[in-house]
Coordinates of C-alpha atoms and ligand atoms in Angstrom, one line a residue:
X81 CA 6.1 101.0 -31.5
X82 CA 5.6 105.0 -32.3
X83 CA 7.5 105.9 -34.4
X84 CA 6.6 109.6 -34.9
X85 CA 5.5 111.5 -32.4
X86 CA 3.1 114.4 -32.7
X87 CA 5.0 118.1 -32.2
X88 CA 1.8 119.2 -30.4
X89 CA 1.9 116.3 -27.6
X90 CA 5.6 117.0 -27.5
X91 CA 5.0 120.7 -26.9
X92 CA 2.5 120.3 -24.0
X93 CA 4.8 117.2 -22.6
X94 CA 7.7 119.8 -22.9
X95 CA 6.2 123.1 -21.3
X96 CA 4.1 120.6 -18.2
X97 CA 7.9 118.9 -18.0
X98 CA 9.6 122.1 -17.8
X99 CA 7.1 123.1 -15.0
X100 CA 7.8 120.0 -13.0
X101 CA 11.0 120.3 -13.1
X102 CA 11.7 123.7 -12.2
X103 CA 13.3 124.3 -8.6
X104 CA 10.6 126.6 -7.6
X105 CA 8.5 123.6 -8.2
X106 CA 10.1 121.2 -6.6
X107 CA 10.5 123.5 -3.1
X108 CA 14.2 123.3 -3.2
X109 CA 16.2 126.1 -1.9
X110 CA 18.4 127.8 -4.0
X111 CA 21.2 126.9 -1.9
X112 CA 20.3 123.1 -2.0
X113 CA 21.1 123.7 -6.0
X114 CA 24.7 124.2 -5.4
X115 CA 25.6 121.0 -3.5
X116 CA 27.0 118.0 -5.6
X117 CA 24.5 115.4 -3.8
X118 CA 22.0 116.1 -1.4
X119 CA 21.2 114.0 1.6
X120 CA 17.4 113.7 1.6
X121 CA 16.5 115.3 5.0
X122 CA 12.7 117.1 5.9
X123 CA 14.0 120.7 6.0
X124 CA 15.5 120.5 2.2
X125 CA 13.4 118.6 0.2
X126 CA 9.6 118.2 -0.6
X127 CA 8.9 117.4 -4.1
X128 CA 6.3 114.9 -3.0
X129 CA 8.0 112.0 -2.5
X130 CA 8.3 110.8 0.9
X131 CA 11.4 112.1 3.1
X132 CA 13.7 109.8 4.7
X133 CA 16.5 110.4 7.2
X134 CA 17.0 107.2 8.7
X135 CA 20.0 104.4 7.6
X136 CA 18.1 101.3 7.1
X137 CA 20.0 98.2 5.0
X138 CA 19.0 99.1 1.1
X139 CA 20.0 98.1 -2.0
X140 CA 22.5 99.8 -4.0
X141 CA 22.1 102.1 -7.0
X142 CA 25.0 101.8 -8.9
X143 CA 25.8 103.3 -12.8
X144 CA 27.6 102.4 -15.8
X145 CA 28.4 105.0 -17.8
X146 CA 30.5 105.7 -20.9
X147 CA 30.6 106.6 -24.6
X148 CA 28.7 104.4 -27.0
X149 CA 29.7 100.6 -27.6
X150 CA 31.9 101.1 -24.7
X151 CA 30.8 97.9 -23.1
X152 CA 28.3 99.1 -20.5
X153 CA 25.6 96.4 -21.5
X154 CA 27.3 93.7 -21.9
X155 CA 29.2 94.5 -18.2
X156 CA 25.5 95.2 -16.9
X157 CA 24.6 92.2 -17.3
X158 CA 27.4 90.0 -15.7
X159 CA 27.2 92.1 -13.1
X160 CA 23.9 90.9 -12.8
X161 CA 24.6 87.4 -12.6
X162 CA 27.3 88.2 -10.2
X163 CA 25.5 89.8 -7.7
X164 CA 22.7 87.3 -7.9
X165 CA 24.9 84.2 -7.4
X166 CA 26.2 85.9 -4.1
X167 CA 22.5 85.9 -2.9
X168 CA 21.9 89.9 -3.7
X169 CA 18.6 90.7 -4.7
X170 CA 19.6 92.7 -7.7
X171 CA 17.9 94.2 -10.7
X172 CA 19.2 95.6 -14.3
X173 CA 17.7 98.9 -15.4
X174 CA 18.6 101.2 -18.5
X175 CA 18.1 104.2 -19.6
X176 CA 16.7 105.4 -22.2
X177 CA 14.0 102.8 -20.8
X178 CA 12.3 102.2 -24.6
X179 CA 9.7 100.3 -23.0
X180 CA 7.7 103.5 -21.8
X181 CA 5.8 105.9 -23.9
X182 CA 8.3 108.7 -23.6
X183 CA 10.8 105.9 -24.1
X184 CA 9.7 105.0 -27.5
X185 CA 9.6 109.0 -28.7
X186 CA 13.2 108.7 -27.6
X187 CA 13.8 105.5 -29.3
X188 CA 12.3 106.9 -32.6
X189 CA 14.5 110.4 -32.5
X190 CA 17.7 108.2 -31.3
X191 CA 17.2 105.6 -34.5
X192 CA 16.7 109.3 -37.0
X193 CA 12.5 108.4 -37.4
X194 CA 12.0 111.3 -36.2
X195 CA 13.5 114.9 -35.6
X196 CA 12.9 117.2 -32.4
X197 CA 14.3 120.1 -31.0
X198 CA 17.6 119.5 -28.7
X199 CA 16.1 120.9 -25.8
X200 CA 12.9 118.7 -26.0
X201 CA 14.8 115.4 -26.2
X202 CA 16.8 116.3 -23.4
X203 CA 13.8 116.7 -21.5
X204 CA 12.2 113.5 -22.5
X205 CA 15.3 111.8 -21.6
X206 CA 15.1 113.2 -18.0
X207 CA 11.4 112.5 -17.7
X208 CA 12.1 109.0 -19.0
X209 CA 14.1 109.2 -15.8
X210 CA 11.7 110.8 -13.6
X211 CA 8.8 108.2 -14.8
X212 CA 11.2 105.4 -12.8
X213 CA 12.0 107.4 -10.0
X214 CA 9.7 106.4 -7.2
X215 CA 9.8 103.0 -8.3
X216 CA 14.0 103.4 -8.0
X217 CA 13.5 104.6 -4.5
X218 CA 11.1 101.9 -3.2
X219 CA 13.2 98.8 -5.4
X220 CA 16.5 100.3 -2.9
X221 CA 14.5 100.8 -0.1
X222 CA 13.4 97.3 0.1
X223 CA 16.8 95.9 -0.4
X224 CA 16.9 95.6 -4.0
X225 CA 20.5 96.9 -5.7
X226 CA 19.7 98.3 -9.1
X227 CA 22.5 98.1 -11.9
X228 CA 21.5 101.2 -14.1
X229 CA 23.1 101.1 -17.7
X230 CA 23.3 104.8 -18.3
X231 CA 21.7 108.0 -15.9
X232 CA 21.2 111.5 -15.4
X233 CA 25.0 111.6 -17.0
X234 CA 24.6 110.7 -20.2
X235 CA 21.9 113.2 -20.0
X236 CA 23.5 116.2 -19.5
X237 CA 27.2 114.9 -21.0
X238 CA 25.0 113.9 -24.8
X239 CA 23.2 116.9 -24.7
X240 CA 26.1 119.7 -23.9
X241 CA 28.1 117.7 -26.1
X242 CA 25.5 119.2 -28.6
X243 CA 26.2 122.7 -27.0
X244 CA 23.1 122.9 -24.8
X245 CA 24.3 124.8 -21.5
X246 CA 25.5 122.5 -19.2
X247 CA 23.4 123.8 -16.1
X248 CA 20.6 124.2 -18.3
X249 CA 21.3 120.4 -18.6
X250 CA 21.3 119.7 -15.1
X251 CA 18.5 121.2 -14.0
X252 CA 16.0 118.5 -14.6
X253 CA 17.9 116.0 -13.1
X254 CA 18.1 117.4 -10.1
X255 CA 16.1 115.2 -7.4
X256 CA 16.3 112.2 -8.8
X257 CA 18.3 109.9 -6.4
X258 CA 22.1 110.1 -6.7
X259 CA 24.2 106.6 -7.1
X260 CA 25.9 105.2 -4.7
X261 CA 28.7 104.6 -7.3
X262 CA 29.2 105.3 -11.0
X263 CA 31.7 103.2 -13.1
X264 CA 33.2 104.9 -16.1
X265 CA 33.8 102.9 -18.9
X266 CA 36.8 104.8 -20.2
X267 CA 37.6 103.9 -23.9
X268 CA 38.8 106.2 -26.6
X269 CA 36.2 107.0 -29.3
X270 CA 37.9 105.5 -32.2
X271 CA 38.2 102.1 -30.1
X272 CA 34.4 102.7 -29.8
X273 CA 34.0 102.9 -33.3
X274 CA 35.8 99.9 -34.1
X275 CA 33.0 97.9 -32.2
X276 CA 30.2 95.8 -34.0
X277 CA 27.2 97.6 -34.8
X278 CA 28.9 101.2 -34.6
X279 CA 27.1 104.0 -36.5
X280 CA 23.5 102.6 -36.3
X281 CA 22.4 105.5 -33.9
X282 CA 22.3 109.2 -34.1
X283 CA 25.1 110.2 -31.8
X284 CA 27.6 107.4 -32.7
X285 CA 29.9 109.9 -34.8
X286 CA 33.4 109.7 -33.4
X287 CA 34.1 113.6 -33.3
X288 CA 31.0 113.9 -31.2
X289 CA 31.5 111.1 -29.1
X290 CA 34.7 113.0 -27.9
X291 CA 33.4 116.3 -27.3
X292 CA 30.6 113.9 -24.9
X293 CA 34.1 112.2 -23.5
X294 CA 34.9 116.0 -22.5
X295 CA 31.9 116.7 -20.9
X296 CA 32.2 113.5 -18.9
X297 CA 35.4 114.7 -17.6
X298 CA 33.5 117.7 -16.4
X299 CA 30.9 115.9 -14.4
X300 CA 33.2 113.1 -12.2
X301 CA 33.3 113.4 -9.0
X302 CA 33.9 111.4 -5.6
X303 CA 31.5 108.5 -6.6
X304 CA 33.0 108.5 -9.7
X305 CA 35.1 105.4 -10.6
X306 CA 37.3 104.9 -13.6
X307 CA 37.9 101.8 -15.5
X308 CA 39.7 100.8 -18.7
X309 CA 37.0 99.9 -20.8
X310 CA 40.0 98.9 -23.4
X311 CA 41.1 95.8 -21.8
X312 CA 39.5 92.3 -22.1
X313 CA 36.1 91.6 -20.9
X314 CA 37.4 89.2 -17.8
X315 CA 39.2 91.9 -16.6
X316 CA 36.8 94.7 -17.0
X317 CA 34.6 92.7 -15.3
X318 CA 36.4 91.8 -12.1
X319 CA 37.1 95.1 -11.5
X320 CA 33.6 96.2 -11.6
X321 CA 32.8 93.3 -9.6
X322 CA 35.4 94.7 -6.5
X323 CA 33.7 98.2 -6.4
X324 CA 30.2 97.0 -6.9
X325 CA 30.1 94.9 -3.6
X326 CA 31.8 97.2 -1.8
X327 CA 29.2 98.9 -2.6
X328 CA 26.4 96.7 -1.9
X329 CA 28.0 96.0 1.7
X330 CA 28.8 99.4 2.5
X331 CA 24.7 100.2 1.7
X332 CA 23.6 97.0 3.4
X333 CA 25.2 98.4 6.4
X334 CA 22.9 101.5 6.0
X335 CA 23.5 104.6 4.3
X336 CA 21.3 107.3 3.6
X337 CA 19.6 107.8 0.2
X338 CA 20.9 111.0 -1.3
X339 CA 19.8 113.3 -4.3
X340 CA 21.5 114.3 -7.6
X341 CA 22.8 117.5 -8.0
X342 CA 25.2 120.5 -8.0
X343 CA 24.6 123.5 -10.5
Ligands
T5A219 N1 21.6 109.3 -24.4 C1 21.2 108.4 -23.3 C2 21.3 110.7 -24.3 O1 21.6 111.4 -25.2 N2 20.7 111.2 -23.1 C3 20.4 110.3 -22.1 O2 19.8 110.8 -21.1 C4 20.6 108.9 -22.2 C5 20.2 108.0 -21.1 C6 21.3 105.4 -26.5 C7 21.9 106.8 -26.8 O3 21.2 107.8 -26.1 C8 22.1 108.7 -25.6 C9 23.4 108.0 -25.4 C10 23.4 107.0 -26.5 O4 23.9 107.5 -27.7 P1 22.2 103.3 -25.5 O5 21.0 102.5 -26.0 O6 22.7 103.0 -24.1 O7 22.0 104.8 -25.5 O8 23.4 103.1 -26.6 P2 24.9 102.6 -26.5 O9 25.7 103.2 -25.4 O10 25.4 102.7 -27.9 O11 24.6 101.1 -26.0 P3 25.2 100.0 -26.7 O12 24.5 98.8 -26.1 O13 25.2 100.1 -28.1 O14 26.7 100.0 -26.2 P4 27.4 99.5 -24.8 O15 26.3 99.0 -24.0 O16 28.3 100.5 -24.3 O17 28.3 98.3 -25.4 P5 28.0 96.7 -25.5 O18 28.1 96.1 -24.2 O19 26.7 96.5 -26.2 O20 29.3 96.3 -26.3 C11 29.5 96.8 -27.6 C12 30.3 95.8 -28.4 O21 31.6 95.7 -27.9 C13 31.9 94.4 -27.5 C14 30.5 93.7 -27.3 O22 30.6 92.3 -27.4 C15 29.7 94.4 -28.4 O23 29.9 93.7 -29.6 N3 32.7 94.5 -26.2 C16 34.0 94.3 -26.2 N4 34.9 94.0 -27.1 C17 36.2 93.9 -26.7 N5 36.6 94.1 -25.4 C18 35.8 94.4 -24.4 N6 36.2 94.7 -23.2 C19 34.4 94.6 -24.8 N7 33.2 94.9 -24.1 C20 32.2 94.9 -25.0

């Protein structure tokens, strides 16, 4: 594994990243910029992947979110086995994805072997996104539902948290598909903290965790659902398992893929 990454490479990665994700490089209109998610339709998007009106059965994309030791892995994978036993084709992604190049940079800055500037780990984190996106879009597309153990919100909630500007945050993320669902796993920091292995990582300090909890306030919306991360597992559990195939149904049915984000 890399452990230190070269400031050059991270420099170039950053300023071609930047480029990439800009809207003007993307062809998005302006307007398209201040929606919350964006159906992907011919007229308002052409960032090179392929456009797609049509309401085929897919796979679902849905996302567990929530402060650190909150539970989201250990939910991720239940769900997992859940959706499998009923026959779902169904597969467990997470992000940071350490696996990848850009992944283990990230891996190495989260784990404090090495330091970068704010605004350059918030970038690899979104490219760490980007590098999956196609795949994402042809594993739904082909009936697959992914179970995605963090997104483009821990993103932008981690990275304001450290007082980055929160559109400045978004920016990057915008294009990449939006979930069909996004279970918060709603815990009090200190609970967090009480947790095994708390405090191993960089951002697992309870005061910052609650300024992230803020900023996580800040970004639900409609496909946003809450759950109390506090009770036992069992019952965590079941009720992601009630909103995730509704889910699953609802996008077997057919339902267009749509794209992250609002400013
Ligand atoms: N980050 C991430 C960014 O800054 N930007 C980004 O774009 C992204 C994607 C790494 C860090 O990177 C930041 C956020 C993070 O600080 P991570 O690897 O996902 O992200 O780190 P964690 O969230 O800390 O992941 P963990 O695996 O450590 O925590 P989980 O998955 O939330 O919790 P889990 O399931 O491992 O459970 C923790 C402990 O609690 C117990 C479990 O058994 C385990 O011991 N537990 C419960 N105990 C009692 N009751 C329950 N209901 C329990 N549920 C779990």
């Amino acid at each position: 594994m890399k452990r230190i990454c070269s400031f050059s490479s991270v420099q170039l990665f950053s300023r071609s990243f930047r480029a990439l994700a800009s809207p003007r490089s993307l062809n998005y209109p302006l307007q398209s910029l201040k929606r919350s998610s964006v159906r992907m339709e011919s007229s308002n998007f052409s960032s090179g992947v392929r456009t797609d009106t049509s309401v085929k059965p897919r796979g679902a994309l849905i996302v567990l979110e929530g402060l650190d030791r909150s539970g989201k892995s250990t939910q991720c994978a239940k769900l997992l086995s859940f959706l499998e036993g009923l026959g779902h084709p169904t597969e467990l992604w997470r992000f940071p994805d350490r696996e990848t190049s850009v992944g283990q940079m990230i891996s190495a800055y989260l784990s404090n072997k090495s330091q970068l500037d704010d605004h350059t780990i918030h970038l690899l984190f979104s490219a760490n996104r980007w590098e999956k996106r196609s795949l994402m879009e042809e594993k739904l597309k082909t009936g697959t539902t992914l179970i995605v153990d963090r997104y483009s919100y821990s993103g932008v909630a981690f990275s304001s948290a450290k007082g980055l500007n929160i559109d400045w945050c978004k920016a990057p993320e915008i294009g990449l598909l939006a979930p069909d669902s996004v279970l918060y796993l709603d815990i009090s920091p200190e609970r967090a903290a009480e947790r095994g292995g708390y405090g191993d990582e960089r951002y697992e300090r309870v005061e910052f965790q609650k300024k992230v909890a803020d900023f996580y306030q800040t970004l639900r919306d409609s496909s946003w659902k809450i759950i109390n991360a506090g009770e036992a597992m069992e019952e965590v559990e079941k009720k992601i398992q009630e909103v995730a195939l509704d889910k699953v149904k609802e996008c077997t049915k057919g339902k267009p893929l749509s794209l992250l984000w609002s400013s």
